[in-house]
Amino acid sequence: PSAEPAPDRAPFKIVAVTSCPTGIAHTYMAAESLENAGRDAGVEVVVETQGSAGFTRLDPDVIAAADGVIFAHDVPVRDRERFAGKPTVDVGVKAGVNRPAELIAEVRGKAERGETTAGAAATPVEGAGDAGDGYGTKLRKWLMSGVSYMVPFVAAGGLLIALGFAIGGYEINEAKSVAEHFVWTESASWAALLFQVGGLAFAFLVPVLAGYIAYGMADRPGLVPGFVGGSVAVTIDAGFLGGLAAGLIAGATVMAIQKVRIPAVLRGIMPVVVIPLISSAVVGFLMFLVVGKPIASLQSALTGWLESLTGANAIILGVILGLMMCFDLGGPLNKVAYAFAVGGLGAGATEGNLKVMAAVMAAGMVPPLGMALATTVRGKLFTKAERENGKAAWVLGASFITEGAIPFAAADPLRVIPASMAGGAVTGALSMSFGATLQAPHGGAFVVPLIGQPLLYLVAIVAGTCVSAGMVVLLKGMRKQGPEQSPAPAPVATEAAATQGAQGAQGAQGTEAVKEPVAAA
């Protein structure tokens, strides 16, 4: 008798969480990469994207049925305890973008060996990343947690302030409160409304930064002392640097209190009474009387230095900021440069701070625009997937989403990243030398009317875009034999064709795994 056919084996099931500091591009790119790699491997992958606009929790039944978990994140995974007890791979969000197939293979290997997580982490970030994470890595994650929650306040407040200036002129900052004086038919009243609402949103920048740095370190108990410390930083004019210090001090204070052994009878009141009381008092004392004033002096000196920059010094700063914006295409170094510019805006809309903001945004637009231009003028040097990504990169670059260049960098980092940095440096230098200013911290080409020296500003962006596109085309052309060139003798041609085919297949495979979703824009 013939043997009965074996029953179909159920596919391996994975649930994943992706998140990045801004919750925009990397979050969704990593999600799509994991889903695409899962389809290629015959694995069911369901992803929860924890973006800055919130997130929709995975169905508990889906999590329960999963055979493994992948965390690809640069900020704390929210409600992490839901995934306890399953084989888990925990990496940064870029790993989810660049090597999803490896992560899937790794979690399958852990499942076969029966390796599972023991339970939820004590704090959101202490358990994030590999067990061997050093303090440098943890510090970066704590800071990125604060930046992640701060960015929406930056965008909303900054754009509202810029619109107020655009409608009512620079004297709008002297207008009376709209709560006391508002004329429905006067544009000046509407401009004052926009400016004052934006100013209130912007006033939350430092407290939110400090509060969520402390949250990244010590979970919810860190919020109260973090916000208190951030508010003290605003009160004593310690600015952005004061917010960083306040957040770290608050988080460290709460973590120290949590390590003290207390009687069981008091544990119920610790998170709602004892920890907020003691930590807020400690943070307030340190910020008001110990570290706050030196930081305020440093912030004032930094602002004065920016105001004094002219000529060659300003151009050098523009080059440095441009290189930082384009080195990791939305990663930590990019965020440091962006946070430096936003911190300047928060300290005051002085000419030096506005020039820095303009240079940072212009340089950040260059990498995706440069790759988009390169795929347009020399499409044969790119795979079909890269050419499709190039179409989306026009919109992403114009919107100041530097991450639009990541699919190209993931497939060919040694050519794309240097080309992007060269273009960003040119744009940053030109923007500073032209004296372009920017009130809005985001918006890209859509806030050009709010830019000082707008035509020269666009010239700087176009110049950097052309430099990036030209350099990447040159570097890729040196690697690949162009179709218009005459073929070499048969044996050499065959070998070259084989090499070129292998390289093309690798590039296509890498790019397919990181296709930029247009929805991320």
XYZ file of C-alpha atoms in Angstrom:
521
model
C 0.000 0.000 0.000
C 1.181 3.511 -0.777
C 2.310 5.637 2.158
C -0.022 8.401 3.263
C 1.262 11.921 2.477
C 2.810 13.707 5.452
C 0.681 16.516 6.843
C 1.734 20.033 5.894
C 4.100 21.486 8.455
C 2.957 24.786 9.952
C 5.242 27.684 9.047
C 7.557 29.173 11.659
C 5.915 32.278 13.161
C 7.743 35.414 14.317
C 6.454 38.599 15.930
C 8.658 41.687 15.749
C 8.800 45.202 17.139
C 10.576 48.013 15.280
C 11.211 51.540 16.558
C 13.620 54.428 16.007
C 14.163 57.782 17.761
C 11.915 59.741 15.420
C 9.493 56.916 14.662
C 9.382 57.833 10.977
C 11.612 56.162 8.400
C 13.776 53.514 10.126
C 10.769 52.121 12.000
C 8.820 51.281 8.853
C 11.817 50.361 6.717
C 12.879 47.732 9.253
C 9.314 46.414 9.391
C 9.101 46.018 5.613
C 12.561 44.433 5.433
C 11.619 41.807 8.017
C 8.313 41.068 6.310
C 9.990 40.701 2.897
C 12.735 38.471 4.293
C 10.121 36.375 6.061
C 8.231 35.772 2.827
C 11.462 34.738 1.101
C 12.245 32.280 3.924
C 8.715 30.880 4.187
C 8.274 32.370 7.656
C 5.244 34.277 8.937
C 6.404 37.655 10.280
C 3.988 40.073 11.969
C 5.467 43.445 12.950
C 4.382 46.020 15.519
C 5.750 49.458 14.526
C 6.188 51.679 17.576
C 6.397 55.065 15.883
C 6.314 58.562 17.362
C 2.576 58.805 16.599
C 1.825 55.849 18.873
C 1.372 52.180 18.018
C -1.241 49.459 17.665
C -0.514 46.498 19.912
C -0.299 43.076 18.374
C -3.157 40.737 19.138
C -2.247 38.712 22.258
C -3.242 35.535 20.399
C -0.726 36.345 17.664
C 2.014 36.811 20.254
C 1.024 33.605 22.047
C 1.206 31.629 18.792
C 4.604 33.038 17.805
C 7.657 30.781 17.813
C 10.130 33.653 18.212
C 10.514 37.410 18.707
C 12.685 40.042 17.018
C 13.258 43.467 18.589
C 14.833 45.945 16.144
C 14.856 49.200 18.079
C 16.879 52.231 19.172
C 14.418 53.368 21.851
C 12.740 51.324 24.601
C 10.278 48.644 23.508
C 6.959 49.557 25.057
C 5.126 46.820 26.983
C 8.058 44.503 26.474
C 6.798 42.027 29.063
C 4.189 40.785 26.540
C 6.931 38.887 24.712
C 8.613 37.237 27.720
C 9.326 33.521 27.619
C 10.026 33.245 23.873
C 13.242 32.953 21.836
C 14.275 36.556 21.293
C 16.755 38.426 19.105
C 17.387 41.995 20.298
C 19.243 44.399 17.978
C 19.304 48.003 16.811
C 16.825 49.170 14.199
C 19.480 49.374 11.462
C 20.117 45.646 11.776
C 16.448 45.124 10.960
C 16.898 47.218 7.835
C 20.226 45.824 6.667
C 20.224 42.122 7.597
C 16.691 40.837 8.226
C 17.404 37.356 6.854
C 20.200 36.880 9.410
C 17.906 37.919 12.253
C 15.229 35.466 11.142
C 17.799 32.673 10.915
C 19.143 33.590 14.365
C 15.754 33.497 16.075
C 14.968 30.161 14.399
C 18.255 28.806 15.708
C 17.425 29.950 19.232
C 14.020 28.299 18.994
C 15.583 25.007 17.907
C 17.979 25.172 20.866
C 15.169 26.102 23.260
C 16.695 29.455 24.295
C 14.048 31.761 25.742
C 13.975 35.045 27.660
C 13.414 34.692 31.386
C 11.083 37.657 31.743
C 10.639 41.373 31.311
C 13.545 43.718 31.839
C 13.759 45.778 35.005
C 13.734 49.023 33.049
C 12.926 49.767 29.421
C 16.472 50.352 28.269
C 18.629 48.342 30.646
C 17.227 45.234 29.010
C 17.430 46.597 25.474
C 20.264 45.435 23.270
C 22.648 42.598 23.901
C 23.554 41.566 27.413
C 27.050 42.904 26.870
C 25.954 46.470 26.160
C 28.389 48.916 27.730
C 27.509 52.196 29.392
C 28.314 54.072 26.183
C 25.658 52.126 24.303
C 23.153 52.524 27.115
C 23.854 56.261 27.312
C 23.154 56.633 23.608
C 19.862 54.780 23.976
C 18.829 56.870 26.974
C 19.509 60.092 25.076
C 17.710 58.817 21.985
C 14.690 58.008 24.136
C 14.467 61.678 25.120
C 14.985 62.865 21.550
C 12.266 60.484 20.308
C 9.600 62.097 22.465
C 10.922 65.612 21.886
C 10.762 65.576 18.073
C 6.951 66.041 17.725
C 7.140 69.104 19.994
C 9.986 70.427 17.858
C 8.058 70.020 14.621
C 4.749 71.402 15.894
C 6.149 74.312 17.890
C 8.815 75.307 15.397
C 6.520 75.297 12.379
C 3.816 77.262 14.202
C 6.364 79.898 15.252
C 7.719 80.096 11.711
C 4.213 80.504 10.258
C 3.521 83.259 12.783
C 6.624 85.115 11.639
C 5.765 84.543 7.977
C 2.254 86.017 8.355
C 2.882 88.749 10.908
C 6.554 89.664 10.483
C 9.318 89.515 13.066
C 7.605 92.060 15.322
C 4.880 89.490 16.027
C 6.853 88.352 19.075
C 5.866 91.648 20.737
C 2.111 91.166 20.171
C -0.269 91.115 23.131
C -1.598 87.802 24.394
C -4.413 86.573 22.145
C -6.325 85.639 25.306
C -6.667 89.381 25.971
C -6.701 90.830 22.456
C -7.872 88.973 19.323
C -9.540 90.461 16.245
C -11.052 87.809 13.979
C -10.632 89.870 10.813
C -6.983 90.860 11.342
C -4.179 88.688 9.989
C -1.911 90.018 12.746
C -4.137 88.411 15.372
C -4.002 85.060 13.612
C -0.241 85.373 13.272
C 0.014 86.141 16.993
C -2.145 83.092 17.751
C 0.129 80.795 15.727
C 3.255 82.304 17.267
C 2.030 82.056 20.848
C 0.728 78.489 20.507
C 4.002 77.482 18.880
C 5.930 79.190 21.656
C 4.044 77.198 24.280
C 4.721 73.940 22.423
C 8.400 74.880 22.096
C 8.573 75.612 25.830
C 8.059 71.884 26.479
C 11.206 70.865 24.576
C 13.654 70.795 27.458
C 11.269 69.319 30.094
C 10.134 66.589 27.667
C 13.743 65.815 26.731
C 14.767 65.530 30.374
C 11.640 63.641 31.426
C 11.984 60.938 28.796
C 15.719 60.523 29.222
C 14.895 59.720 32.849
C 12.057 57.459 31.658
C 14.479 55.555 29.429
C 16.704 54.978 32.445
C 14.222 54.260 35.222
C 10.797 53.711 33.632
C 7.759 55.695 34.856
C 9.216 56.697 38.248
C 11.758 58.771 36.330
C 9.160 61.006 34.678
C 8.404 63.313 37.617
C 11.994 64.222 38.586
C 12.912 64.376 34.908
C 10.216 66.937 34.090
C 11.022 68.872 37.273
C 14.711 68.979 36.385
C 13.937 70.052 32.825
C 11.725 72.852 34.090
C 14.517 74.021 36.404
C 16.872 74.039 33.410
C 14.450 76.340 31.574
C 14.071 78.577 34.639
C 17.825 79.138 35.071
C 18.455 79.449 31.298
C 20.510 76.251 31.169
C 18.730 75.343 27.929
C 19.216 72.138 25.994
C 22.431 71.149 27.774
C 20.684 71.628 31.115
C 17.878 69.337 29.958
C 20.370 66.595 29.097
C 22.021 66.887 32.499
C 18.685 67.022 34.351
C 17.405 63.882 32.624
C 20.543 61.898 33.413
C 20.595 63.094 37.027
C 16.904 62.267 37.497
C 17.241 58.803 36.013
C 20.346 58.013 38.044
C 18.686 59.251 41.249
C 15.621 57.064 40.762
C 17.730 54.030 39.873
C 19.737 54.544 43.068
C 16.575 54.808 45.183
C 15.145 51.661 43.593
C 18.186 49.673 44.701
C 17.566 50.450 48.390
C 15.913 47.559 50.232
C 12.760 48.686 52.014
C 10.146 46.918 54.183
C 7.332 45.239 52.277
C 4.754 47.449 53.983
C 6.215 50.562 52.311
C 6.562 49.197 48.791
C 3.051 50.227 47.783
C 3.705 53.923 48.343
C 7.224 53.994 46.863
C 6.303 54.735 43.201
C 3.601 57.309 43.957
C 4.960 59.112 47.036
C 8.479 58.289 48.174
C 10.353 58.087 44.849
C 8.792 61.247 43.307
C 9.322 63.189 46.544
C 12.956 62.271 47.174
C 14.089 62.275 43.538
C 12.458 65.632 42.749
C 14.053 67.210 45.834
C 17.499 65.839 44.909
C 17.238 66.879 41.249
C 15.930 70.324 42.153
C 18.773 70.883 44.628
C 21.462 69.773 42.172
C 20.062 71.743 39.239
C 19.419 74.977 41.159
C 22.527 75.087 43.340
C 25.219 72.747 41.991
C 25.356 71.958 38.272
C 22.686 74.250 36.844
C 24.569 77.541 36.922
C 27.790 76.235 35.315
C 25.709 74.624 32.561
C 23.799 77.879 32.059
C 27.125 79.715 31.672
C 28.263 77.126 29.129
C 24.991 77.470 27.216
C 25.398 81.253 27.154
C 28.995 80.941 25.941
C 27.925 78.536 23.190
C 25.230 80.935 22.014
C 27.719 83.811 21.994
C 30.203 81.718 20.043
C 27.611 80.956 17.385
C 26.799 84.669 17.131
C 30.479 85.493 16.619
C 31.002 83.020 13.780
C 31.678 84.746 10.487
C 33.611 83.991 7.325
C 35.852 80.918 7.408
C 34.777 79.839 10.893
C 31.127 79.736 9.890
C 31.967 77.732 6.770
C 33.989 75.213 8.794
C 31.052 74.738 11.179
C 28.770 74.233 8.172
C 31.107 71.551 6.796
C 31.213 69.732 10.150
C 27.435 69.808 10.554
C 26.974 68.624 6.961
C 29.312 65.684 7.474
C 27.541 64.699 10.700
C 24.100 64.848 9.084
C 25.166 62.553 6.235
C 27.517 60.094 7.931
C 24.926 57.675 9.322
C 21.811 58.913 7.457
C 19.490 59.428 10.404
C 21.510 57.558 13.009
C 22.965 58.809 16.306
C 25.523 61.224 14.799
C 22.837 62.704 12.570
C 20.594 63.157 15.625
C 23.406 64.848 17.578
C 23.779 67.487 14.860
C 20.020 67.933 14.619
C 19.625 68.151 18.405
C 22.413 70.761 18.505
C 20.492 72.904 16.002
C 17.135 72.455 17.723
C 18.708 73.198 21.091
C 19.922 76.487 19.647
C 16.413 77.380 18.529
C 15.105 76.551 21.969
C 17.704 78.840 23.542
C 16.571 81.778 21.405
C 15.977 82.736 17.781
C 19.302 84.522 17.344
C 20.903 84.878 13.924
C 23.656 82.366 14.718
C 21.177 79.726 15.867
C 18.991 80.269 12.801
C 22.005 79.826 10.491
C 22.913 76.540 12.183
C 19.339 75.251 11.820
C 19.348 76.174 8.128
C 22.653 74.404 7.463
C 21.563 71.243 9.306
C 18.277 70.904 7.447
C 19.813 71.669 4.042
C 22.558 69.078 4.510
C 20.066 66.485 5.738
C 18.064 66.814 2.534
C 21.040 66.085 0.277
C 21.610 62.278 0.572
C 18.169 61.121 -0.647
C 18.019 63.876 -3.282
C 21.496 62.956 -4.507
C 20.589 59.266 -4.824
C 17.327 60.166 -6.568
C 19.195 62.302 -9.092
C 21.805 59.597 -9.662
C 19.155 56.964 -10.416
C 17.565 59.407 -12.865
C 20.670 60.354 -14.849
C 22.449 56.964 -14.792
C 19.759 54.424 -14.043
C 21.739 51.548 -15.586
C 24.175 51.684 -12.687
C 21.380 50.799 -10.261
C 19.121 47.797 -9.821
C 15.428 47.981 -10.630
C 14.598 48.124 -6.918
C 17.040 51.016 -6.430
C 15.481 52.926 -9.305
C 12.071 52.515 -7.669
C 13.541 53.684 -4.366
C 14.934 56.680 -6.222
C 11.419 57.838 -7.083
C 10.431 57.822 -3.414
C 13.732 59.481 -2.450
C 12.728 62.683 -4.284
C 9.817 63.126 -1.888
C 11.740 61.965 1.187
C 14.638 64.301 0.494
C 12.373 67.263 -0.173
C 10.665 66.501 3.160
C 13.983 66.457 5.101
C 13.891 62.707 5.775
C 17.558 61.766 5.461
C 16.706 58.084 5.934
C 15.494 58.008 2.322
C 19.089 57.241 1.306
C 19.401 54.168 3.544
C 18.328 51.575 0.921
C 21.199 52.750 -1.291
C 23.710 52.852 1.574
C 22.710 49.378 2.760
C 23.410 47.923 -0.684
C 26.625 49.862 -1.357
C 27.867 51.732 1.746
C 31.457 52.308 0.590
C 30.244 54.419 -2.342
C 26.981 55.924 -1.147
C 28.076 57.192 2.276
C 31.216 59.085 1.112
C 29.205 60.604 -1.753
C 26.468 61.673 0.662
C 28.983 63.196 3.071
C 30.688 65.139 0.296
C 27.383 66.628 -0.849
C 26.300 67.407 2.717
C 29.587 69.176 3.478
C 29.239 71.338 0.358
C 25.650 72.250 1.202
C 26.421 73.025 4.851
C 29.333 75.253 3.886
C 27.361 77.117 1.225
C 24.357 77.612 3.491
C 26.548 79.169 6.198
C 28.492 81.313 3.718
C 25.237 82.588 2.161
C 23.926 83.531 5.607
C 20.707 81.550 5.152
C 18.497 81.371 8.227
C 15.655 79.055 9.230
C 12.985 79.464 11.900
C 11.347 76.062 11.349
C 13.117 72.923 12.661
C 11.546 70.671 10.032
C 9.642 70.738 6.764
C 12.313 70.663 4.073
C 11.428 72.361 0.807
C 7.901 72.965 2.050
C 9.069 75.724 4.417
C 11.206 77.609 1.888
C 9.004 80.734 2.243
C 10.034 80.803 5.912
C 13.769 80.800 5.093
C 16.067 83.801 5.013
C 17.895 84.017 1.640
C 15.632 81.325 0.114
C 17.069 81.394 -3.424
C 20.655 81.032 -2.234
C 19.484 78.343 0.176
C 18.060 76.339 -2.728
C 21.308 76.885 -4.641
C 23.205 75.312 -1.722
C 20.894 72.268 -1.716
C 21.086 71.838 -5.494
C 24.891 72.111 -5.422
C 25.214 69.442 -2.730
C 22.727 67.194 -4.513
C 24.736 67.418 -7.737
C 27.980 66.680 -5.897
C 26.496 63.580 -4.225
C 24.912 62.323 -7.437
C 28.051 62.941 -9.493
C 30.313 61.255 -6.959
C 28.165 58.142 -6.544
C 27.819 57.798 -10.317
C 31.606 58.133 -10.687
C 32.323 55.571 -7.982
C 29.764 53.081 -9.260
C 30.986 53.608 -12.842
C 34.516 52.696 -11.776
C 33.178 49.429 -10.364
C 30.921 48.385 -13.215
C 31.646 48.176 -16.911
C 29.222 50.453 -18.712
C 27.036 48.912 -21.430
C 28.313 51.382 -24.012
C 31.912 50.158 -23.662
C 33.248 47.681 -26.170
C 33.637 44.151 -24.856
C 37.016 42.765 -23.962
C 38.378 39.480 -25.368
C 36.165 36.490 -24.727
C 37.827 34.869 -21.675
C 38.248 38.190 -19.860
C 34.751 39.309 -20.805
C 33.284 36.092 -19.462
C 35.096 36.460 -16.149
C 34.157 40.130 -15.840
C 30.539 39.348 -16.657
C 30.444 36.674 -13.979
C 31.919 39.051 -11.418
C 29.561 41.820 -12.438
C 26.591 39.453 -12.249
C 27.559 38.340 -8.749
C 27.955 41.943 -7.621
C 24.646 42.908 -9.193
C 22.889 40.001 -7.517
C 24.325 41.001 -4.173
C 23.286 44.612 -4.664
C 19.789 43.579 -5.726
C 19.446 41.235 -2.784
C 20.578 43.895 -0.311
C 18.349 46.512 -1.838
C 15.281 44.286 -2.012
C 15.641 43.718 1.704
C 15.521 47.430 2.483
C 13.066 48.889 -0.005
C 11.845 52.227 1.308
C 8.073 52.252 1.795
C 6.595 55.386 0.309
C 4.121 55.412 3.184
C 7.002 56.173 5.561
C 7.240 59.657 4.090
